[in-house]
Short mmCIF file of N, CA and C in Angstrom, two decimals:
data_model
loop_
_atom_site.label_atom_id
_atom_site.label_comp_id
_atom_site.label_asym_id
_atom_site.label_seq_id
_atom_site.Cartn_x
_atom_site.Cartn_y
_atom_site.Cartn_z
N MET A 1 0.54 -1.37 0.27
CA MET A 1 -0.18 -0.21 -0.05
C MET A 1 0.81 1.18 -0.13
N PRO A 2 0.89 2.09 -0.94
CA PRO A 2 1.47 3.35 -1.05
C PRO A 2 1.30 4.35 0.26
N GLY A 3 2.59 4.92 0.60
CA GLY A 3 2.24 5.81 1.99
C GLY A 3 1.46 7.13 1.30
N ARG A 4 1.21 7.84 2.60
CA ARG A 4 0.72 9.28 2.59
C ARG A 4 1.47 10.02 2.26
N LEU A 5 0.82 10.85 2.14
CA LEU A 5 1.96 12.28 1.43
C LEU A 5 2.52 13.41 3.05
N SER A 6 1.56 12.55 3.86
CA SER A 6 1.49 13.54 5.53
C SER A 6 1.54 12.54 6.62
N THR A 7 2.30 12.64 7.47
CA THR A 7 2.42 12.44 8.81
C THR A 7 2.32 13.47 9.94
N SER A 8 2.17 13.31 10.95
CA SER A 8 2.08 14.37 11.73
C SER A 8 3.49 14.03 12.95
N PRO A 9 4.40 14.76 13.30
CA PRO A 9 5.58 14.38 14.20
C PRO A 9 4.93 15.06 15.49
N THR A 10 5.19 14.39 16.25
CA THR A 10 5.10 14.62 17.76
C THR A 10 6.08 14.30 18.76
N GLY A 11 6.31 14.81 19.61
CA GLY A 11 7.22 14.30 21.11
C GLY A 11 8.71 14.63 20.46
N ASP A 12 9.56 13.85 20.83
CA ASP A 12 11.07 14.19 20.94
C ASP A 12 11.46 14.60 19.64
N PRO A 13 12.40 15.19 19.94
CA PRO A 13 13.55 15.54 18.95
C PRO A 13 13.72 14.56 17.71
N THR A 14 13.91 13.41 18.24
CA THR A 14 13.98 12.27 17.02
C THR A 14 12.85 12.11 16.28
N SER A 15 11.42 12.01 16.98
CA SER A 15 10.42 11.48 16.68
C SER A 15 10.08 13.16 15.65
N ALA A 16 10.16 13.99 16.05
CA ALA A 16 9.94 15.26 15.09
C ALA A 16 10.96 15.45 13.78
N LEU A 17 11.84 14.82 14.15
CA LEU A 17 12.83 14.88 12.67
C LEU A 17 12.46 13.62 11.93
N SER A 18 12.15 12.72 12.61
CA SER A 18 11.75 11.59 11.61
C SER A 18 10.27 12.08 10.99
N GLY A 19 9.37 12.49 11.67
CA GLY A 19 8.25 12.90 10.55
C GLY A 19 8.85 14.37 9.46
N ALA A 20 9.62 14.85 9.78
CA ALA A 20 9.98 15.90 8.96
C ALA A 20 10.56 15.15 7.50
N LEU A 21 11.66 14.06 8.04
CA LEU A 21 12.27 12.87 6.96
C LEU A 21 11.15 12.67 6.35
N ALA A 22 10.02 11.92 6.97
CA ALA A 22 9.17 11.30 5.87
C ALA A 22 8.27 12.38 4.95
N ALA A 23 8.42 13.72 5.55
CA ALA A 23 7.58 14.62 4.63
C ALA A 23 8.70 14.93 3.63
N GLU A 24 9.83 15.04 3.66
CA GLU A 24 11.17 15.28 2.78
C GLU A 24 11.12 13.85 1.80
N TYR A 25 10.86 12.79 2.32
CA TYR A 25 10.63 11.64 1.40
C TYR A 25 10.01 12.14 0.46
N ALA A 26 8.51 11.95 0.90
CA ALA A 26 7.47 12.12 0.07
C ALA A 26 7.15 13.55 -1.05
N ALA A 27 8.20 14.88 -0.50
CA ALA A 27 8.50 15.83 -1.25
C ALA A 27 9.04 15.52 -2.47
N VAL A 28 10.59 14.80 -2.35
CA VAL A 28 10.99 14.18 -3.54
C VAL A 28 10.40 13.22 -4.39
N TRP A 29 9.40 12.42 -3.94
CA TRP A 29 8.83 11.63 -4.80
C TRP A 29 7.78 12.56 -5.37
N ALA A 30 7.05 13.41 -4.95
CA ALA A 30 6.15 14.48 -5.37
C ALA A 30 6.40 14.71 -6.53
N TYR A 31 7.97 15.58 -6.39
CA TYR A 31 8.43 16.45 -7.51
C TYR A 31 8.82 15.52 -8.96
N GLY A 32 8.76 14.30 -8.49
CA GLY A 32 8.96 13.47 -10.19
C GLY A 32 7.65 13.68 -11.01
N VAL A 33 6.80 13.65 -9.85
CA VAL A 33 5.00 13.75 -10.46
C VAL A 33 4.98 15.12 -11.39
N ILE A 34 5.58 15.85 -10.28
CA ILE A 34 5.38 17.60 -10.54
C ILE A 34 5.93 17.85 -11.97
N GLY A 35 7.41 17.69 -12.11
CA GLY A 35 8.08 17.69 -13.08
C GLY A 35 7.43 17.78 -14.15
N VAL A 36 7.21 16.30 -14.67
CA VAL A 36 6.71 16.07 -16.01
C VAL A 36 5.36 16.70 -16.45
N HIS A 37 5.17 17.57 -15.91
CA HIS A 37 3.75 18.23 -16.64
C HIS A 37 4.09 19.71 -16.74
N LEU A 38 5.92 20.25 -16.31
CA LEU A 38 6.45 21.53 -16.31
C LEU A 38 6.67 21.48 -17.63
N THR A 39 6.95 22.93 -18.25
CA THR A 39 8.15 23.46 -19.12
C THR A 39 8.70 24.35 -18.60
N ASP A 40 9.91 24.65 -19.32
CA ASP A 40 10.89 25.80 -19.35
C ASP A 40 11.15 26.32 -17.80
N ALA A 41 11.05 27.16 -17.12
CA ALA A 41 11.38 27.96 -15.99
C ALA A 41 10.90 26.84 -14.88
N ALA A 42 9.59 26.70 -15.30
CA ALA A 42 8.85 26.05 -13.97
C ALA A 42 9.25 24.54 -13.84
N ARG A 43 9.75 24.14 -15.07
CA ARG A 43 10.47 22.66 -14.71
C ARG A 43 11.98 22.94 -14.19
N SER A 44 12.56 24.00 -14.51
CA SER A 44 13.98 24.20 -14.27
C SER A 44 13.79 24.30 -12.30
N ALA A 45 12.76 24.93 -12.09
CA ALA A 45 12.34 25.48 -10.59
C ALA A 45 11.78 24.24 -9.74
N ALA A 46 11.09 22.85 -10.22
CA ALA A 46 10.65 21.61 -9.59
C ALA A 46 11.92 21.38 -9.54
N ARG A 47 13.17 21.23 -10.69
CA ARG A 47 14.29 20.32 -10.36
C ARG A 47 14.92 20.75 -9.38
N ALA A 48 15.12 22.25 -9.01
CA ALA A 48 15.57 22.91 -8.07
C ALA A 48 14.92 22.52 -6.57
N ALA A 49 13.99 22.60 -6.86
CA ALA A 49 12.86 21.92 -5.57
C ALA A 49 13.10 20.72 -4.98
N GLU A 50 13.41 20.08 -6.30
CA GLU A 50 13.42 18.27 -5.80
C GLU A 50 14.97 18.17 -5.13
N ALA A 51 15.85 19.06 -5.79
CA ALA A 51 17.38 19.14 -5.04
C ALA A 51 17.03 19.27 -3.76
N ALA A 52 16.63 20.44 -3.71
CA ALA A 52 16.78 20.93 -2.16
C ALA A 52 16.20 19.79 -1.07
N HIS A 53 14.94 19.24 -1.49
CA HIS A 53 14.22 18.10 -0.47
C HIS A 53 15.29 17.19 -0.71
N ARG A 54 15.95 16.71 -1.52
CA ARG A 54 16.88 15.71 -1.62
C ARG A 54 18.00 15.57 -0.71
N SER A 55 18.30 17.10 -0.70
CA SER A 55 19.74 17.48 -0.05
C SER A 55 19.29 17.22 1.45
N ARG A 56 17.91 18.34 2.03
CA ARG A 56 17.47 17.92 3.48
C ARG A 56 17.26 16.37 3.61
N ARG A 57 16.83 15.68 2.77
CA ARG A 57 16.36 14.22 2.98
C ARG A 57 17.66 13.59 3.79
N ASP A 58 19.11 13.87 2.64
CA ASP A 58 20.00 13.02 2.84
C ASP A 58 20.56 13.67 4.09
N ALA A 59 20.53 14.78 4.34
CA ALA A 59 21.03 15.24 5.90
C ALA A 59 20.23 14.71 7.06
N LEU A 60 19.36 14.64 6.62
CA LEU A 60 18.64 14.23 8.26
C LEU A 60 18.64 12.69 8.18
N VAL A 61 18.73 11.96 6.90
CA VAL A 61 19.34 10.43 6.99
C VAL A 61 20.33 10.22 7.92
N LEU A 62 21.43 11.04 7.51
CA LEU A 62 22.80 10.78 7.99
C LEU A 62 22.54 10.94 9.18
N GLN A 63 21.97 12.44 9.87
CA GLN A 63 22.10 12.65 11.24
C GLN A 63 20.81 11.65 12.14
N LEU A 64 20.09 11.08 11.50
CA LEU A 64 19.33 10.13 12.53
C LEU A 64 20.21 9.05 12.63
N ALA A 65 20.68 8.44 11.47
CA ALA A 65 21.60 7.74 11.63
C ALA A 65 22.79 7.37 12.69
N GLU A 66 23.37 8.44 12.75
CA GLU A 66 24.39 8.63 13.38
C GLU A 66 23.96 9.07 14.93
N GLY A 67 22.61 8.94 15.06
CA GLY A 67 22.02 9.54 16.60
C GLY A 67 21.55 8.75 17.35
N SER A 68 20.37 8.39 16.85
CA SER A 68 19.26 7.61 17.54
C SER A 68 19.58 6.03 16.75
N GLY A 69 20.22 6.27 15.43
CA GLY A 69 20.57 4.92 14.61
C GLY A 69 19.06 4.71 13.95
N GLN A 70 17.90 5.22 14.18
CA GLN A 70 16.65 4.73 13.84
C GLN A 70 16.29 5.49 12.79
N VAL A 71 16.22 5.27 11.40
CA VAL A 71 15.78 5.99 10.34
C VAL A 71 15.14 5.50 9.58
N PRO A 72 13.67 6.23 9.44
CA PRO A 72 12.38 5.88 8.61
C PRO A 72 12.48 5.64 7.28
N ALA A 73 12.04 4.12 6.96
CA ALA A 73 12.14 3.82 5.93
C ALA A 73 11.14 4.58 5.03
N ASP A 74 12.01 5.14 3.19
CA ASP A 74 11.23 5.57 2.36
C ASP A 74 10.68 4.79 2.07
N ARG A 75 9.10 5.21 1.37
CA ARG A 75 8.08 3.99 0.81
C ARG A 75 8.40 3.98 -0.72
N ALA A 76 7.75 3.09 -1.45
CA ALA A 76 8.04 2.60 -2.74
C ALA A 76 7.08 3.78 -3.37
N GLY A 77 6.13 4.13 -2.74
CA GLY A 77 5.35 5.24 -3.58
C GLY A 77 4.40 6.14 -2.35
N TYR A 78 3.75 7.26 -3.25
CA TYR A 78 3.07 7.95 -2.31
C TYR A 78 1.65 8.30 -3.00
N ALA A 79 0.69 8.33 -2.12
CA ALA A 79 -0.99 8.65 -2.57
C ALA A 79 -0.76 9.99 -3.00
N LEU A 80 -1.27 10.23 -4.03
CA LEU A 80 -1.30 11.80 -4.57
C LEU A 80 -2.98 12.05 -3.78
N PRO A 81 -3.04 13.73 -3.37
CA PRO A 81 -4.28 13.53 -3.11
C PRO A 81 -5.62 13.92 -4.13
N TYR A 82 -4.98 14.46 -5.16
CA TYR A 82 -5.75 14.38 -6.71
C TYR A 82 -4.71 14.22 -7.68
N PRO A 83 -5.44 13.67 -9.14
CA PRO A 83 -4.47 13.30 -9.95
C PRO A 83 -4.04 14.39 -10.67
N VAL A 84 -2.96 14.18 -10.93
CA VAL A 84 -2.11 15.50 -11.31
C VAL A 84 -2.04 15.23 -12.94
N THR A 85 -2.89 15.93 -13.63
CA THR A 85 -2.73 15.61 -15.31
C THR A 85 -2.00 16.68 -16.31
N ASP A 86 -1.56 17.54 -15.52
CA ASP A 86 -1.58 18.85 -16.50
C ASP A 86 -0.87 20.12 -15.32
N ARG A 87 -0.30 21.01 -16.05
CA ARG A 87 0.10 21.99 -15.65
C ARG A 87 -0.37 22.39 -14.08
N ALA A 88 -1.51 22.96 -14.27
CA ALA A 88 -2.53 23.75 -13.25
C ALA A 88 -2.49 22.75 -11.99
N SER A 89 -2.62 21.29 -12.12
CA SER A 89 -2.78 20.39 -10.83
C SER A 89 -1.13 20.07 -10.49
N ALA A 90 -0.28 20.38 -11.57
CA ALA A 90 1.09 20.26 -10.97
C ALA A 90 1.34 21.35 -10.10
N LEU A 91 1.30 22.27 -10.50
CA LEU A 91 1.23 23.47 -9.57
C LEU A 91 0.80 23.67 -8.44
N ARG A 92 -0.59 23.33 -8.39
CA ARG A 92 -1.49 23.31 -7.08
C ARG A 92 -0.47 22.01 -6.32
N LEU A 93 -0.13 20.71 -6.78
CA LEU A 93 0.51 19.69 -5.78
C LEU A 93 1.73 20.57 -5.41
N ALA A 94 2.23 21.14 -6.23
CA ALA A 94 3.85 21.97 -5.62
C ALA A 94 3.84 22.91 -4.84
N VAL A 95 2.41 23.54 -4.63
CA VAL A 95 2.23 24.32 -3.47
C VAL A 95 1.87 23.20 -1.88
N GLU A 96 1.09 22.49 -2.33
CA GLU A 96 0.63 21.70 -1.00
C GLU A 96 1.60 20.73 -0.68
N ILE A 97 2.84 20.45 -1.56
CA ILE A 97 3.85 19.79 -1.00
C ILE A 97 4.70 20.34 -0.05
N GLU A 98 4.76 21.64 -0.47
CA GLU A 98 5.89 22.60 0.09
C GLU A 98 5.04 23.27 1.26
N GLU A 99 3.80 23.22 1.51
CA GLU A 99 3.06 23.87 2.46
C GLU A 99 2.83 22.71 3.42
N ARG A 100 2.95 20.98 3.14
CA ARG A 100 2.65 20.19 3.97
C ARG A 100 4.22 20.20 4.68
N THR A 101 5.01 20.15 3.58
CA THR A 101 6.70 20.15 4.48
C THR A 101 6.79 21.14 5.40
N ALA A 102 6.72 22.22 5.12
CA ALA A 102 6.37 23.47 6.10
C ALA A 102 6.08 22.83 7.28
N GLY A 103 4.83 22.26 7.17
CA GLY A 103 4.08 22.04 8.17
C GLY A 103 4.81 20.87 9.34
N HIS A 104 5.60 19.75 8.37
CA HIS A 104 6.34 19.11 9.63
C HIS A 104 7.61 19.76 10.28
N TRP A 105 8.10 20.94 9.52
CA TRP A 105 9.54 21.63 9.97
C TRP A 105 8.71 22.25 10.93
N ARG A 106 7.57 23.21 10.76
CA ARG A 106 7.14 23.67 11.65
C ARG A 106 6.76 22.99 13.43
N ALA A 107 6.31 21.76 12.97
CA ALA A 107 5.91 20.85 14.03
C ALA A 107 7.37 20.78 15.06
N ALA A 108 8.26 20.69 14.39
CA ALA A 108 9.74 19.95 14.68
C ALA A 108 10.20 21.32 15.60
N LEU A 109 10.01 22.42 15.40
CA LEU A 109 10.77 23.63 16.00
C LEU A 109 10.36 23.31 17.60
N PRO A 110 8.90 23.32 18.30
CA PRO A 110 9.07 23.04 19.68
C PRO A 110 9.77 22.05 20.18
N HIS A 111 10.08 21.12 19.36
CA HIS A 111 10.59 19.50 20.07
C HIS A 111 12.53 19.72 19.70
N THR A 112 13.08 20.64 19.38
CA THR A 112 14.32 20.65 18.88
C THR A 112 15.08 22.26 19.70
N GLY A 113 16.20 22.20 19.95
CA GLY A 113 17.24 23.15 20.46
C GLY A 113 18.15 23.35 19.50
N GLY A 114 18.60 24.06 19.66
CA GLY A 114 19.82 24.45 19.17
C GLY A 114 20.10 24.39 17.72
N VAL A 115 21.24 23.31 16.93
CA VAL A 115 21.48 23.58 15.51
C VAL A 115 20.01 22.56 14.93
N ASP A 116 19.62 21.88 15.41
CA ASP A 116 18.09 21.15 15.20
C ASP A 116 17.34 22.08 15.14
N ARG A 117 17.05 22.87 16.01
CA ARG A 117 16.17 24.13 15.84
C ARG A 117 16.25 24.81 14.56
N ASN A 118 17.64 25.39 14.74
CA ASN A 118 17.67 26.37 13.47
C ASN A 118 17.67 25.63 12.31
N THR A 119 17.96 24.14 12.00
CA THR A 119 17.96 23.57 10.59
C THR A 119 16.33 23.50 10.50
N ALA A 120 15.57 23.27 11.44
CA ALA A 120 14.10 23.01 11.25
C ALA A 120 13.41 24.74 10.90
N LEU A 121 14.04 25.52 11.68
CA LEU A 121 13.59 27.11 11.07
C LEU A 121 14.41 27.45 9.41
N ALA A 122 15.06 26.91 9.13
CA ALA A 122 15.77 27.38 7.68
C ALA A 122 15.14 26.55 6.90
N ALA A 123 14.52 25.16 7.13
CA ALA A 123 13.93 24.34 6.25
C ALA A 123 12.18 24.98 5.92
N LEU A 124 12.00 25.20 7.17
CA LEU A 124 10.68 26.30 6.97
C LEU A 124 10.52 27.08 6.35
N THR A 125 11.45 28.01 6.53
CA THR A 125 11.57 29.19 5.95
C THR A 125 11.89 28.66 4.19
N ASP A 126 12.52 27.99 3.62
CA ASP A 126 12.44 27.61 2.54
C ASP A 126 11.16 26.79 1.76
N CYS A 127 10.88 26.01 2.78
CA CYS A 127 9.72 25.55 1.99
C CYS A 127 8.17 26.97 1.85
N ALA A 128 8.44 27.81 3.03
CA ALA A 128 7.61 28.76 2.56
C ALA A 128 7.75 29.70 1.51
N VAL A 129 9.17 29.94 1.31
CA VAL A 129 9.31 31.05 0.08
C VAL A 129 9.09 30.04 -1.07
N ARG A 130 9.48 28.63 -1.34
CA ARG A 130 9.16 27.96 -2.68
C ARG A 130 7.32 27.78 -3.03
N ALA A 131 6.54 27.77 -1.78
CA ALA A 131 5.12 27.87 -1.93
C ALA A 131 4.64 29.13 -2.39
N THR A 132 5.76 30.18 -2.02
CA THR A 132 5.30 31.33 -2.41
C THR A 132 5.06 31.60 -4.01
N ARG A 133 6.79 31.24 -4.55
CA ARG A 133 6.88 31.14 -5.74
C ARG A 133 5.72 30.38 -6.63
N TRP A 134 5.48 28.81 -6.45
CA TRP A 134 4.52 28.23 -6.86
C TRP A 134 3.24 28.97 -6.88
N ARG A 135 2.89 29.62 -5.93
CA ARG A 135 1.61 30.07 -5.70
C ARG A 135 1.45 31.51 -7.05
N ARG A 136 2.74 32.13 -6.69
CA ARG A 136 2.88 33.17 -8.21
C ARG A 136 2.96 32.75 -9.39
N THR A 137 3.60 31.58 -9.53
CA THR A 137 3.85 30.94 -11.05
C THR A 137 2.46 30.21 -11.15
N ALA A 138 1.48 29.95 -10.13
CA ALA A 138 0.28 29.48 -10.67
C ALA A 138 -0.89 30.46 -10.87
N GLY A 139 -0.44 31.79 -10.46
CA GLY A 139 -1.35 32.74 -10.36
C GLY A 139 -2.35 32.76 -9.34
N VAL A 140 -2.12 32.29 -8.32
CA VAL A 140 -2.99 32.02 -7.22
C VAL A 140 -2.49 33.04 -5.97
N THR A 141 -3.89 34.07 -5.59
CA THR A 141 -3.44 34.96 -4.59
C THR A 141 -4.26 34.62 -3.45
N PRO A 142 -4.12 34.89 -2.56
CA PRO A 142 -2.83 35.78 -2.25
C PRO A 142 -1.76 34.73 -2.56
N VAL A 143 -0.26 35.56 -2.66
CA VAL A 143 0.76 34.39 -2.79
C VAL A 143 1.09 34.06 -1.85
N THR A 144 1.10 34.80 -0.64
CA THR A 144 1.79 34.43 0.83
C THR A 144 0.71 34.17 1.59
N VAL A 145 0.96 33.60 2.87
CA VAL A 145 0.17 33.00 4.08
C VAL A 145 0.76 33.55 5.36
N PRO A 146 -0.24 34.08 6.25
CA PRO A 146 0.38 34.89 7.14
C PRO A 146 1.26 34.01 8.15
N PHE A 147 0.95 32.42 8.50
CA PHE A 147 2.05 31.60 9.40
C PHE A 147 2.02 30.17 8.18
N PRO A 148 3.29 30.34 7.97
CA PRO A 148 3.60 28.94 6.84
C PRO A 148 3.95 27.79 7.66
N GLY A 149 3.12 26.70 7.27
CA GLY A 149 3.21 25.72 8.19
C GLY A 149 2.33 25.34 9.25
N ARG A 150 1.42 26.18 9.38
CA ARG A 150 0.56 26.06 10.38
C ARG A 150 -0.77 25.63 9.84
N PRO A 151 -1.38 24.47 10.40
CA PRO A 151 -2.34 23.69 10.19
C PRO A 151 -3.33 24.92 9.97
N THR A 152 -4.53 24.52 8.71
CA THR A 152 -5.34 25.17 8.03
C THR A 152 -6.69 24.90 8.96
#
């Protein structure tokens, strides 16, 4: 059975970072679907976003392996929230992926400190900026949200 695109991290720092890792896994997978429906600058932006999520994923895998030794496994596939069949649905999914991933990083903030908290805040900020860019590309208004990563 394919994994879901969203899980809720709670509790200790390792659990919170594991939840963020699950979100990063899903984001990398989703950008594979998103990218095939985009062209030109939007496709380049999707590739850059995928690379950023891969980088965060890889860093988290190493961190969790060195710390607790418990690294949640990636799934073979993820259930999309709706069919992605064209540019509009791909852009909508890009916004949603960034918002969901931001939510996981935001959820990690109260459970982390020091370097881990800085990492979570930087990831939350990166996701919020990418979501804003995707909204602008899609022609969605408003292009920003008041509290990125906050549940609606």
